[in-house]
mmCIF file of C-alpha atoms in Angstrom:
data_model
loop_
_atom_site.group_PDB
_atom_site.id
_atom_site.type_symbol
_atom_site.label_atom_id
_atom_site.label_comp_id
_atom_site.label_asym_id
_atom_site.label_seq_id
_atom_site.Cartn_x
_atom_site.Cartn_y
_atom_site.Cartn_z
ATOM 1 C CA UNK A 1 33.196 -10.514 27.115
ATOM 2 C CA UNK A 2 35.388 -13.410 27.354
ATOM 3 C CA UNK A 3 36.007 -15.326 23.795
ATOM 4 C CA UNK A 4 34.714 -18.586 25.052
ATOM 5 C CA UNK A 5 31.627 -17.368 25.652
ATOM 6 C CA UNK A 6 28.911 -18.963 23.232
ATOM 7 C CA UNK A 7 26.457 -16.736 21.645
ATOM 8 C CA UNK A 8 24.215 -19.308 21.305
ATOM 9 C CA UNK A 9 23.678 -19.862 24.783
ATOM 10 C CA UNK A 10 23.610 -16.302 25.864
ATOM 11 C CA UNK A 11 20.902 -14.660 28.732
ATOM 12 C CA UNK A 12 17.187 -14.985 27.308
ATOM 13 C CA UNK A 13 16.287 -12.003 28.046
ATOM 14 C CA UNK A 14 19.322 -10.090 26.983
ATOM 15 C CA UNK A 15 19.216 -11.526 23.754
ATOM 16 C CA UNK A 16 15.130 -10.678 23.060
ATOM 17 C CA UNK A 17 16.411 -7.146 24.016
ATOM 18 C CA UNK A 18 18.939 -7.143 21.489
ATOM 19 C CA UNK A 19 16.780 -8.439 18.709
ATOM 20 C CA UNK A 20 13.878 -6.270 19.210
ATOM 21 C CA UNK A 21 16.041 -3.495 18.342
ATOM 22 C CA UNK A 22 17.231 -4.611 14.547
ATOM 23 C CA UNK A 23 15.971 -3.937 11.585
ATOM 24 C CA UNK A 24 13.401 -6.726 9.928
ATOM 25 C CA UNK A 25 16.477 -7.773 7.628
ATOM 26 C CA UNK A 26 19.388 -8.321 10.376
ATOM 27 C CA UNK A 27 16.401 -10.015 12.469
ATOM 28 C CA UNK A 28 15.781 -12.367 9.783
ATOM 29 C CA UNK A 29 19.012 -13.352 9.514
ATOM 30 C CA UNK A 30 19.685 -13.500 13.792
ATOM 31 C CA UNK A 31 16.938 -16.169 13.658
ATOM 32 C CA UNK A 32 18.308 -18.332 11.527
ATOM 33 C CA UNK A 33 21.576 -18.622 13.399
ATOM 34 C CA UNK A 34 20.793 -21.018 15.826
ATOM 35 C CA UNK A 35 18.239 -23.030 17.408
ATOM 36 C CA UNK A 36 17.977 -21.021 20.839
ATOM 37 C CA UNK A 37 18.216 -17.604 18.655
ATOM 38 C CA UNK A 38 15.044 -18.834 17.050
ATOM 39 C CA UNK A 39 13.299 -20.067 20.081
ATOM 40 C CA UNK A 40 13.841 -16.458 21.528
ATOM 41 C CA UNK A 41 12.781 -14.720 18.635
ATOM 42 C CA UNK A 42 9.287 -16.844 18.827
ATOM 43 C CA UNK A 43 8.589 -14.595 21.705
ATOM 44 C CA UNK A 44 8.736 -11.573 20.101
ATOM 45 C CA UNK A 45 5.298 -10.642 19.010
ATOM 46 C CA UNK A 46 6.135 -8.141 16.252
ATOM 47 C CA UNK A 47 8.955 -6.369 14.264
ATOM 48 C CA UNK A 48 8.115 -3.617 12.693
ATOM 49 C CA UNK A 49 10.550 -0.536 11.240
ATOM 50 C CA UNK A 50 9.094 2.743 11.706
ATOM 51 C CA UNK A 51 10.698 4.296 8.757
ATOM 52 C CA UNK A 52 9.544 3.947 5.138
ATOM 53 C CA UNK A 53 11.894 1.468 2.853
ATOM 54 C CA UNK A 54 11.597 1.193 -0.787
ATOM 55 C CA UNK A 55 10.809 -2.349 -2.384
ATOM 56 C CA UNK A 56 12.001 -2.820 -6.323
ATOM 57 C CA UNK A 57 10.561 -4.859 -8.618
ATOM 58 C CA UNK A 58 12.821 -6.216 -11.576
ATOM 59 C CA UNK A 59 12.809 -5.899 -15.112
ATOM 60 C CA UNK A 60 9.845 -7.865 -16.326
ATOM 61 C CA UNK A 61 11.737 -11.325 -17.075
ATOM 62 C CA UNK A 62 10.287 -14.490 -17.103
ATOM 63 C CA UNK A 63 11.626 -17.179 -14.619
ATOM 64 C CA UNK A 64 12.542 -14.775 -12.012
ATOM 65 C CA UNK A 65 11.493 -14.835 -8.083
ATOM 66 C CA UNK A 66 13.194 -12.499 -6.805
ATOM 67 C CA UNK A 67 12.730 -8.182 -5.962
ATOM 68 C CA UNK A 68 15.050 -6.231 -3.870
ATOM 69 C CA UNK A 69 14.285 -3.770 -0.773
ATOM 70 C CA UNK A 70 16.540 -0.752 -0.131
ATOM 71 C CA UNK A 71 16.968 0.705 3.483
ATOM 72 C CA UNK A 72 17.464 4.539 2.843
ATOM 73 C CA UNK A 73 18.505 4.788 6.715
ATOM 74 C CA UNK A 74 21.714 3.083 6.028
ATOM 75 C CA UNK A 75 21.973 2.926 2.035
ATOM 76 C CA UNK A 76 21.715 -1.072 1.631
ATOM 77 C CA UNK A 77 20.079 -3.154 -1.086
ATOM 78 C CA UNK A 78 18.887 -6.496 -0.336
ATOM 79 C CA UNK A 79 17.908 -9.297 -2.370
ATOM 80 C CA UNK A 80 14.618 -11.089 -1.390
ATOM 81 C CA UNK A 81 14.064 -15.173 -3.445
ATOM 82 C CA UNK A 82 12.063 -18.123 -3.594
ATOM 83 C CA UNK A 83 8.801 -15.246 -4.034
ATOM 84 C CA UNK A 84 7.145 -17.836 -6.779
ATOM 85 C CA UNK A 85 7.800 -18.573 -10.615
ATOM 86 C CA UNK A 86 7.428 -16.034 -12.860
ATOM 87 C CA UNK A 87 7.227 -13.295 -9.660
ATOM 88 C CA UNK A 88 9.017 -10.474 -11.816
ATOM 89 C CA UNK A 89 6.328 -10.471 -14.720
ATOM 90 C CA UNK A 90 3.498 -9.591 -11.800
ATOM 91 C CA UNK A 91 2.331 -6.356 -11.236
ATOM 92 C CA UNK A 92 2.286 -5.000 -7.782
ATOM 93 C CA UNK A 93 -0.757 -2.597 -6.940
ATOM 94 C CA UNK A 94 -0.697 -1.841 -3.610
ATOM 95 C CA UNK A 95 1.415 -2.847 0.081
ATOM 96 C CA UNK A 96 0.095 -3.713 3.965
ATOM 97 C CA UNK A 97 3.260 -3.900 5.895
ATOM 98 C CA UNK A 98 5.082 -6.897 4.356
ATOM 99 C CA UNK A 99 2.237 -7.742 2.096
ATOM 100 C CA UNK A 100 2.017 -7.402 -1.079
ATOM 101 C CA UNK A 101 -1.076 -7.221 -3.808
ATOM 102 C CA UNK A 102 -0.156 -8.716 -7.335
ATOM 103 C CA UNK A 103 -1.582 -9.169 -10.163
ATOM 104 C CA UNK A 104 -0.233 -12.109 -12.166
ATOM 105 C CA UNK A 105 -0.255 -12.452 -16.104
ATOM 106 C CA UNK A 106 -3.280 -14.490 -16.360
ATOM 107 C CA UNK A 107 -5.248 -11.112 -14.447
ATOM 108 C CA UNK A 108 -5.395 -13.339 -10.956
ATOM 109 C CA UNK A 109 -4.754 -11.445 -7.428
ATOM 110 C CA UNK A 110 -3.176 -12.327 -4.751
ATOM 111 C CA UNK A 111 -1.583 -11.398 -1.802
ATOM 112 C CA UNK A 112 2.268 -12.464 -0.668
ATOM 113 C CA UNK A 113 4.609 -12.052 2.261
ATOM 114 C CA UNK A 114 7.694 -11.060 0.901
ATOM 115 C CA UNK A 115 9.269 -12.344 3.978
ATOM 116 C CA UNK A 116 7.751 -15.275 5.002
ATOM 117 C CA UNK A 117 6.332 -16.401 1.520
ATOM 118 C CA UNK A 118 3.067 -17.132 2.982
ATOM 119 C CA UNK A 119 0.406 -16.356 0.302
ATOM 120 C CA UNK A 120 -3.509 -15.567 0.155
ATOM 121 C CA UNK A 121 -5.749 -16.473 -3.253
ATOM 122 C CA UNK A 122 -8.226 -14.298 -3.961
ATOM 123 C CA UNK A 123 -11.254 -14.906 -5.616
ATOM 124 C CA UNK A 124 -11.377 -14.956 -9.219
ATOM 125 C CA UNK A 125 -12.931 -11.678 -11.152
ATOM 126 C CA UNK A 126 -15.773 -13.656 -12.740
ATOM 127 C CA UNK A 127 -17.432 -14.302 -9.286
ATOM 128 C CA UNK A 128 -17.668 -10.343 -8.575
ATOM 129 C CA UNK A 129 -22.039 -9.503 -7.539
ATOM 130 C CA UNK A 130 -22.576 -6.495 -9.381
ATOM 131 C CA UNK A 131 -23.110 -4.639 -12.768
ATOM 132 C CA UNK A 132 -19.470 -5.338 -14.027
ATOM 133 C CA UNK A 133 -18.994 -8.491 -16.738
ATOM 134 C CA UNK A 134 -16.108 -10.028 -16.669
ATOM 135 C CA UNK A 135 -15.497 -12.323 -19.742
ATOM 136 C CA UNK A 136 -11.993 -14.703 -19.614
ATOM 137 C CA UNK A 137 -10.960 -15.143 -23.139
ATOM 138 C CA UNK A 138 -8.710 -18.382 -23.880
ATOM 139 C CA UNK A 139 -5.081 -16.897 -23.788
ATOM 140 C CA UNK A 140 -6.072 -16.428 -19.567
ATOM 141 C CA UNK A 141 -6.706 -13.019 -20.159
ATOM 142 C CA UNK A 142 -10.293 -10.804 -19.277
ATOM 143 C CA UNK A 143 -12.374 -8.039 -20.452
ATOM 144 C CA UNK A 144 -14.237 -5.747 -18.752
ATOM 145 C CA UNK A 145 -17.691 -4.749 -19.463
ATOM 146 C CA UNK A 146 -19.863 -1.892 -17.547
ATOM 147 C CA UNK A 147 -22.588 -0.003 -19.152
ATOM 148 C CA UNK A 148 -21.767 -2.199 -22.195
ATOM 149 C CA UNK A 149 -18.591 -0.558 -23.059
ATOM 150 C CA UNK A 150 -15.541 -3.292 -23.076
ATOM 151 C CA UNK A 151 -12.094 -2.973 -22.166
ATOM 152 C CA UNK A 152 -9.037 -5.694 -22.521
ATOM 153 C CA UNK A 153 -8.286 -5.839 -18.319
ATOM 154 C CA UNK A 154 -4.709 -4.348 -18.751
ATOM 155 C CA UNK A 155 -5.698 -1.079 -20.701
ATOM 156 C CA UNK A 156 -7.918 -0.205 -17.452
ATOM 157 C CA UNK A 157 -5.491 -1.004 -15.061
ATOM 158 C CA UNK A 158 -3.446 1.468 -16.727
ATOM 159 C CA UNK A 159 -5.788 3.809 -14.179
ATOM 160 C CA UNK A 160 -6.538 1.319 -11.648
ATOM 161 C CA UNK A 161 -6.314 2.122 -7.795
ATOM 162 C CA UNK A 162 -6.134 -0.339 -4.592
ATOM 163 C CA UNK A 163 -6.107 -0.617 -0.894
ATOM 164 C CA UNK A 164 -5.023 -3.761 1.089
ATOM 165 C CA UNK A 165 -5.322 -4.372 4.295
ATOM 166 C CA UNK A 166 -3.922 -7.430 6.554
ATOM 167 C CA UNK A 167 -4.112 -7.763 9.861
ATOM 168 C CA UNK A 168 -0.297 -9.911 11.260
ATOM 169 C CA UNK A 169 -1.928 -11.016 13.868
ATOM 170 C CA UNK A 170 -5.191 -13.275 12.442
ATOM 171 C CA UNK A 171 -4.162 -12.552 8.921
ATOM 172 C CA UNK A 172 -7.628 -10.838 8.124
ATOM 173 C CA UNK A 173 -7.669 -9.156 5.218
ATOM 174 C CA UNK A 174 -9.683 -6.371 3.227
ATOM 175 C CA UNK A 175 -8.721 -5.917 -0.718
ATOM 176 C CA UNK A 176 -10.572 -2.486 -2.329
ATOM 177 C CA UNK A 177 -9.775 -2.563 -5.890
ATOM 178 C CA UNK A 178 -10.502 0.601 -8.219
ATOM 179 C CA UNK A 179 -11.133 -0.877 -11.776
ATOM 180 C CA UNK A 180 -10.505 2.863 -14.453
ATOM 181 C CA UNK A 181 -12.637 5.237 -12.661
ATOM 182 C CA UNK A 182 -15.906 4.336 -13.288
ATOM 183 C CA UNK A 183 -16.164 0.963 -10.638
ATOM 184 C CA UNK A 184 -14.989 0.035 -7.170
ATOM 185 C CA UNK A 185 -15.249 -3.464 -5.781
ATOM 186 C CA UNK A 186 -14.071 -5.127 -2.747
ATOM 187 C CA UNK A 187 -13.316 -8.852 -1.498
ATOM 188 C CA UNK A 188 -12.440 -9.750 2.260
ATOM 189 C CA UNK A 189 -11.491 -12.471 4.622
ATOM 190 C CA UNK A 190 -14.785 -15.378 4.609
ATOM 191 C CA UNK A 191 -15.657 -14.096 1.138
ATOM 192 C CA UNK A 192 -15.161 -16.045 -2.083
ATOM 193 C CA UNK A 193 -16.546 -13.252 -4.614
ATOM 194 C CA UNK A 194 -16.130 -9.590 -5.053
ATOM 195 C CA UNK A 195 -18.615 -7.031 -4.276
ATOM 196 C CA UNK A 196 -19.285 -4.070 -6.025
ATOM 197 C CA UNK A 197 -19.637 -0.523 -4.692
ATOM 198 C CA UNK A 198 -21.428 1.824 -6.731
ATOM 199 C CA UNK A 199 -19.772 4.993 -8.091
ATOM 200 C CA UNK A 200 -22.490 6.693 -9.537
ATOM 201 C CA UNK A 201 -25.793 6.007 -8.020
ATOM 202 C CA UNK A 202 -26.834 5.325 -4.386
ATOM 203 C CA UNK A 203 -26.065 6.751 -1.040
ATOM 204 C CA UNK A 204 -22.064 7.005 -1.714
ATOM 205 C CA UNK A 205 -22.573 9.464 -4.950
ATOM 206 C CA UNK A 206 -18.826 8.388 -5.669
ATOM 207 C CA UNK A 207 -18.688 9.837 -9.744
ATOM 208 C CA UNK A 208 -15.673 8.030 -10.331
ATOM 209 C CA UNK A 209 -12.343 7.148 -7.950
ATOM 210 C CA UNK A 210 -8.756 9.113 -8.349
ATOM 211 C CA UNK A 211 -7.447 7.853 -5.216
ATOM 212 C CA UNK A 212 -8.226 5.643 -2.222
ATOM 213 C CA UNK A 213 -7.167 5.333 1.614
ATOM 214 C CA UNK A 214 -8.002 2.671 4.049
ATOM 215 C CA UNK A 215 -7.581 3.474 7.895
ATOM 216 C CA UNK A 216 -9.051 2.735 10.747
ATOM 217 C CA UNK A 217 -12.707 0.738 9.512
ATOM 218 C CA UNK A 218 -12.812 3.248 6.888
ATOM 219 C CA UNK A 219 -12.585 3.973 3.250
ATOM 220 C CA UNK A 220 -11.677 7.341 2.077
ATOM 221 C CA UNK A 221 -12.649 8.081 -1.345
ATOM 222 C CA UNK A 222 -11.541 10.821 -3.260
ATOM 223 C CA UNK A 223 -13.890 11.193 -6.326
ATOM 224 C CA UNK A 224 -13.499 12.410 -9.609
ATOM 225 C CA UNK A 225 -14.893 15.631 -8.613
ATOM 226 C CA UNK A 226 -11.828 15.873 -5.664
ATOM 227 C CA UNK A 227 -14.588 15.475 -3.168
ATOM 228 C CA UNK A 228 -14.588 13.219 -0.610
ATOM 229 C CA UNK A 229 -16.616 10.241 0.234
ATOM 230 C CA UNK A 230 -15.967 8.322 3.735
ATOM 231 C CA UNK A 231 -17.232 4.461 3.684
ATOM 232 C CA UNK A 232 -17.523 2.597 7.069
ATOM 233 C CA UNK A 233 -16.553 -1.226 7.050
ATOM 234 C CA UNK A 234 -16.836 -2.163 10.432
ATOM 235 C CA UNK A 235 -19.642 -3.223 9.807
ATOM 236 C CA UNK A 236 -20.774 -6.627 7.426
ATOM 237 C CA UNK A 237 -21.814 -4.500 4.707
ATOM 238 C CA UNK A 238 -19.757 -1.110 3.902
ATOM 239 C CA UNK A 239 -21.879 2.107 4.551
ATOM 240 C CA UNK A 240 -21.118 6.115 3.961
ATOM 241 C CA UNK A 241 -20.538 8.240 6.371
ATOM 242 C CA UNK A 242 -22.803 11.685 6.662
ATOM 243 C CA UNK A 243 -19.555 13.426 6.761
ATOM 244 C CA UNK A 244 -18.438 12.947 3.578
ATOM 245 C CA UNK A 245 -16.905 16.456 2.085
ATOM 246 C CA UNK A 246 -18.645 18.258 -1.158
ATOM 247 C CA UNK A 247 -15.987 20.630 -1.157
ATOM 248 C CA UNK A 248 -13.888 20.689 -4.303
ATOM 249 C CA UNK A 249 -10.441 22.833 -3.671
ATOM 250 C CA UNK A 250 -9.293 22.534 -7.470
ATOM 251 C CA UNK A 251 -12.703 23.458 -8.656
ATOM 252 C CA UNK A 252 -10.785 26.199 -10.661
ATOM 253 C CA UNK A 253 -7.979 24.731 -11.849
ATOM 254 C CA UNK A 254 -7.821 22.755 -15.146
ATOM 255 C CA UNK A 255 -4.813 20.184 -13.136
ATOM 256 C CA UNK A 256 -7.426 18.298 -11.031
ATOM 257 C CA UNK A 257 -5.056 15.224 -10.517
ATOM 258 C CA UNK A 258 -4.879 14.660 -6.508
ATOM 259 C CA UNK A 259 -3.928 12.540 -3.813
ATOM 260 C CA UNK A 260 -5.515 11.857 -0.240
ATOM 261 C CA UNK A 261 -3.845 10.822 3.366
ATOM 262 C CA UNK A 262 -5.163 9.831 6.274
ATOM 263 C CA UNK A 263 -3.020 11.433 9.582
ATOM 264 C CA UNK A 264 -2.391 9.557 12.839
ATOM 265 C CA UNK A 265 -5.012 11.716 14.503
ATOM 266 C CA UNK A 266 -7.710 10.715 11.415
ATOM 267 C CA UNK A 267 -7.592 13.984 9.996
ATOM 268 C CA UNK A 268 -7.886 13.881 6.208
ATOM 269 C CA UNK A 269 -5.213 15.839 3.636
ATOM 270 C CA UNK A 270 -5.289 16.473 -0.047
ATOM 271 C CA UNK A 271 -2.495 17.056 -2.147
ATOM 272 C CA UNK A 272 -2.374 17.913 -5.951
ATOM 273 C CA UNK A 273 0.586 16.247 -8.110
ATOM 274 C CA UNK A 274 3.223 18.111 -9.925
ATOM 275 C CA UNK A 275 6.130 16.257 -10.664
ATOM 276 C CA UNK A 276 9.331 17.421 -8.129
ATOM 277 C CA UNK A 277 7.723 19.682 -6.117
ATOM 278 C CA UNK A 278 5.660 19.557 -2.685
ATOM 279 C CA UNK A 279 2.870 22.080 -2.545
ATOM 280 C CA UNK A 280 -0.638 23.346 -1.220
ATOM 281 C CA UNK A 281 -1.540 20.569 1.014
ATOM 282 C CA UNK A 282 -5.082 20.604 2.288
ATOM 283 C CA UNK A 283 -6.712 19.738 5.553
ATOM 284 C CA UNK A 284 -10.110 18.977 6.114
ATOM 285 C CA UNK A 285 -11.123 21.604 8.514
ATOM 286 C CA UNK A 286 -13.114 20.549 12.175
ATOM 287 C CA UNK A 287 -16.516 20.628 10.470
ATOM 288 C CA UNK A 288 -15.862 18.245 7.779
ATOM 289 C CA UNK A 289 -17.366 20.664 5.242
ATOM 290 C CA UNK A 290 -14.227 22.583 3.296
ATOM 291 C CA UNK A 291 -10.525 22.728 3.400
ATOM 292 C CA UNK A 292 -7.630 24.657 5.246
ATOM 293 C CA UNK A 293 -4.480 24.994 4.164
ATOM 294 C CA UNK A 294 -1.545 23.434 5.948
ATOM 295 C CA UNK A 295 1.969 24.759 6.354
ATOM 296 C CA UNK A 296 3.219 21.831 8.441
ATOM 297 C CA UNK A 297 2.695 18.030 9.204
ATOM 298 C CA UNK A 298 4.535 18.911 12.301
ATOM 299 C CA UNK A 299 6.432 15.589 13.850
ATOM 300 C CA UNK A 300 4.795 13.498 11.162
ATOM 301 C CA UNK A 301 5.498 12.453 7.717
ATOM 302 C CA UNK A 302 3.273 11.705 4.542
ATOM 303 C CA UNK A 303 3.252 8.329 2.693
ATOM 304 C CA UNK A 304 1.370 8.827 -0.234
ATOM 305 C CA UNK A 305 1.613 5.156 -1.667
ATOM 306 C CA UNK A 306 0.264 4.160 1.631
ATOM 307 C CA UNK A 307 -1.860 6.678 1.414
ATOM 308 C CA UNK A 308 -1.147 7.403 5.671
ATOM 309 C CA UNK A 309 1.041 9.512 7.985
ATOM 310 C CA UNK A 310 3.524 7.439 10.511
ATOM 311 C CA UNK A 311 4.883 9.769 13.383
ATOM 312 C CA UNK A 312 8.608 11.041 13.182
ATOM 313 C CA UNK A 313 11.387 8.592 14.397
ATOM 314 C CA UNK A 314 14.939 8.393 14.935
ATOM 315 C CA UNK A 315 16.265 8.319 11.292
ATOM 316 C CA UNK A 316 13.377 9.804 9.526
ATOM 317 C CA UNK A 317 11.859 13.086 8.367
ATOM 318 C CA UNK A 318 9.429 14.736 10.175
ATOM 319 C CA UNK A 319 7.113 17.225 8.215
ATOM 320 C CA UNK A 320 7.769 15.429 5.307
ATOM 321 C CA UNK A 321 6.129 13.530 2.199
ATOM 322 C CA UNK A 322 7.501 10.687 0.496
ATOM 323 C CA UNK A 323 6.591 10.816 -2.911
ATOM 324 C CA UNK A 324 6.500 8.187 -6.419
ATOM 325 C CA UNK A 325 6.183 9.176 -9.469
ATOM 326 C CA UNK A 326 8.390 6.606 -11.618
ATOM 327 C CA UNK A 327 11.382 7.187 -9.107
ATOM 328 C CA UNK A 328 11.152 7.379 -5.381
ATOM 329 C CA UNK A 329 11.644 11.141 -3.628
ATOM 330 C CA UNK A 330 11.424 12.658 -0.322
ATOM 331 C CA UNK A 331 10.302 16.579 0.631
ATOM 332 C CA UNK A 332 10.696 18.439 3.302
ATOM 333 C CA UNK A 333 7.627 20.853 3.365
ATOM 334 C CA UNK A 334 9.517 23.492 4.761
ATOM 335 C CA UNK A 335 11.496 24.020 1.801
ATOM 336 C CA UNK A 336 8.613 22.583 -0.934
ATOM 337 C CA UNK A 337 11.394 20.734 -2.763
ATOM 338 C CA UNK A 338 11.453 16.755 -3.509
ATOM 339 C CA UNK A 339 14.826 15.247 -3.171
ATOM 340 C CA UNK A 340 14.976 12.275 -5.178
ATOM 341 C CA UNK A 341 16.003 9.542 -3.059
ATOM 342 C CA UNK A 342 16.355 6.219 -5.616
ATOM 343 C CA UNK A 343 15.629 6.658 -9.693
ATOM 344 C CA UNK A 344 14.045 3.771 -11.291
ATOM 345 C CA UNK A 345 14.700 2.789 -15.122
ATOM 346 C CA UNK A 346 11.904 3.037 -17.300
ATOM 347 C CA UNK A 347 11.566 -0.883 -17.487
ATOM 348 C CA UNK A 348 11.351 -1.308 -13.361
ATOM 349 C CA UNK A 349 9.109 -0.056 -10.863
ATOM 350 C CA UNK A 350 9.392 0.806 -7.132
ATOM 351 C CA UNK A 351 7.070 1.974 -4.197
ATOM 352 C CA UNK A 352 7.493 2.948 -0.916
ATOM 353 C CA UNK A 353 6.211 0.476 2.155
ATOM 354 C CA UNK A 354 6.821 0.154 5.913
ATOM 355 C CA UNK A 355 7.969 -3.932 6.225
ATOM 356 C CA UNK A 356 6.889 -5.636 9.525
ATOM 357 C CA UNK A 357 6.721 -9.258 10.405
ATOM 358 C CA UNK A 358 5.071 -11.226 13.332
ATOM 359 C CA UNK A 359 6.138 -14.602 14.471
ATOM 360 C CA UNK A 360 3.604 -17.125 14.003
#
């Protein structure tokens, strides 16, 4: 191509074709570059990369707005600013794409693009409908109060849980927050309260909450009794399945810590933690009513803090499971080994998420 060729007038089409193939950070950057680069990227409806990247959260400091994200396709760390005062003392408890759910200082939530900055309020605490109290104190801070046993908020989110959904296109959004393991509410798009869903009594049966999924219109609960409870939210009101699983696999083992995922297909899995090693996953067999074992997730690979399988791309690792514990690690369950793939000092924290942006 000739050097007096402007790239800033270059073919339409060959350009959308060019930028649909980046990653989310060099497409950022392509769009800023000129005016006709951004006009063509306004008809792209979506970026999304396929393969899991690792978002850092500082040090807590106050006065900071920034995290990082680190590509483990290609090795690079990149700086993300301008996410809001006091960003690194906020707690991050769960991911939807590009979205994040915080938690500030003064026990607030809300949800942020960490690429487009746009941000969602949600309701305070205090206007939850259910048996929970929530009491603010003056210092900005809460208590929690069920069955008239209190707790300062950030002693029980020392065990709390949470699922976020967002929807790019309309920016609907469904927020399932795990408070300890004794209570479950939920807030959504049109709502301006929380809503509690029992744990303990009524159809659901929950007993408590070790670990949560969201995929598809439904809720997958596993309880503290590793059973399974499935809640359906495509309707107004959230309702449980008949399908939900009695079956405990661990009932004879005294390490009854698990996790749950959700496959492509909308088959459910069940893993146990042990720190470094990848072992005895579980599938819930055709009839919904016990557990087979699995030797292979085939072309697809596990994301347990989205809780999710994605389907094997150019780049990542089929029949694997990407794994947190304080650092970030990767297994191939072939092998039943977790290769750590970033370590995380004892002041940060990390998570794995799958970043996507659509143009507005």
């Amino acid at each position: 191509m000739s050097n007096n060729v402007k790239w800033s007038e270059l073919n339409a089409d060959v350009l959308q074709s060019i930028l649909e193939r980046l990653s989310i950070i060099n497409y950022l950057k392509a769009r800023s570059v000129c005016k006709n680069w951004h006009v063509v990227c306004k008809q792209i409806s979506s970026i999304q990369d396929k393969f899991p990247w690792i978002i850092i959260f500082p040090r807590r400091r106050p006065k900071s707005s920034t995290c990082q994200v680190f590509n483990p396709q290609d090795g690079k760390l990149y700086t993300l600013r301008n996410l809001g005062n006091d960003f690194s003392t906020h707690q991050c408890i769960a991911t939807s794409g590009s979205w994040l759910l915080m938690l500030d200082l003064r026990s607030n939530l809300y949800v942020l693009n960490v690429f487009t900055r746009e941000r969602i309020d949600l309701p305070p605490l205090e206007s939850h409908q259910g048996r929970l109290q929530v009491n603010r104190l003056q210092n900005n801070t809460f208590t929690f109060m069920i069955n008239q046993s209190s707790a300062p908020a950030r002693n029980v989110l020392n065990r709390t849980k949470a699922v976020l959904w967002v929807d790019e296109k309309t920016k609907g959004y469904l927020v399932v927050w795990s408070i300890g393991l004794s209570y479950i509410m939920y807030t959504k798009n049109g709502f301006d309260f929380w809503r509690e869903i029992p744990t303990k009594e009524g159809p659901e049966n929950l007993h408590g909450c070790q670990d949560i999924v969201y995929k598809d219109n439904n809720l997958y609960i596993l309880t503290g009794l590793n059973r399974i409870r499935i809640l359906d939210y495509s309707q107004e009101l959230p309702r449980a399945l008949l399908d939900n699983v009695d079956d405990d696999p661990f009932r004879d083992d005294q390490r009854r810590r698990g996790k749950i995922g959700v496959t492509v297909s909308g088959e459910v899995l069940m893993v146990k933690n042990r720190l470094k090693q990848v072992f005895n996953i579980l599938k819930m067999n055709s009839d919904g009513t016990s557990w087979d074992e699995v030797e292979s997730l085939g072309e697809e690979s596990w994301i347990t803090d989205l809780g999710v399988t994605v389907p094997g791309v150019d780049g990542s690792r089929p029949n694997s499971i990407y794994y947190r514990d304080r650092s970030l690690y990767c297994g191939d369950l072939s092998v039943q080994v977790l290769e750590m793939i970033l370590e995380v000092d004892k002041n940060g924290h990390a998570r794995w998420f799958i970043p996507s942006l659509r143009e507005l």
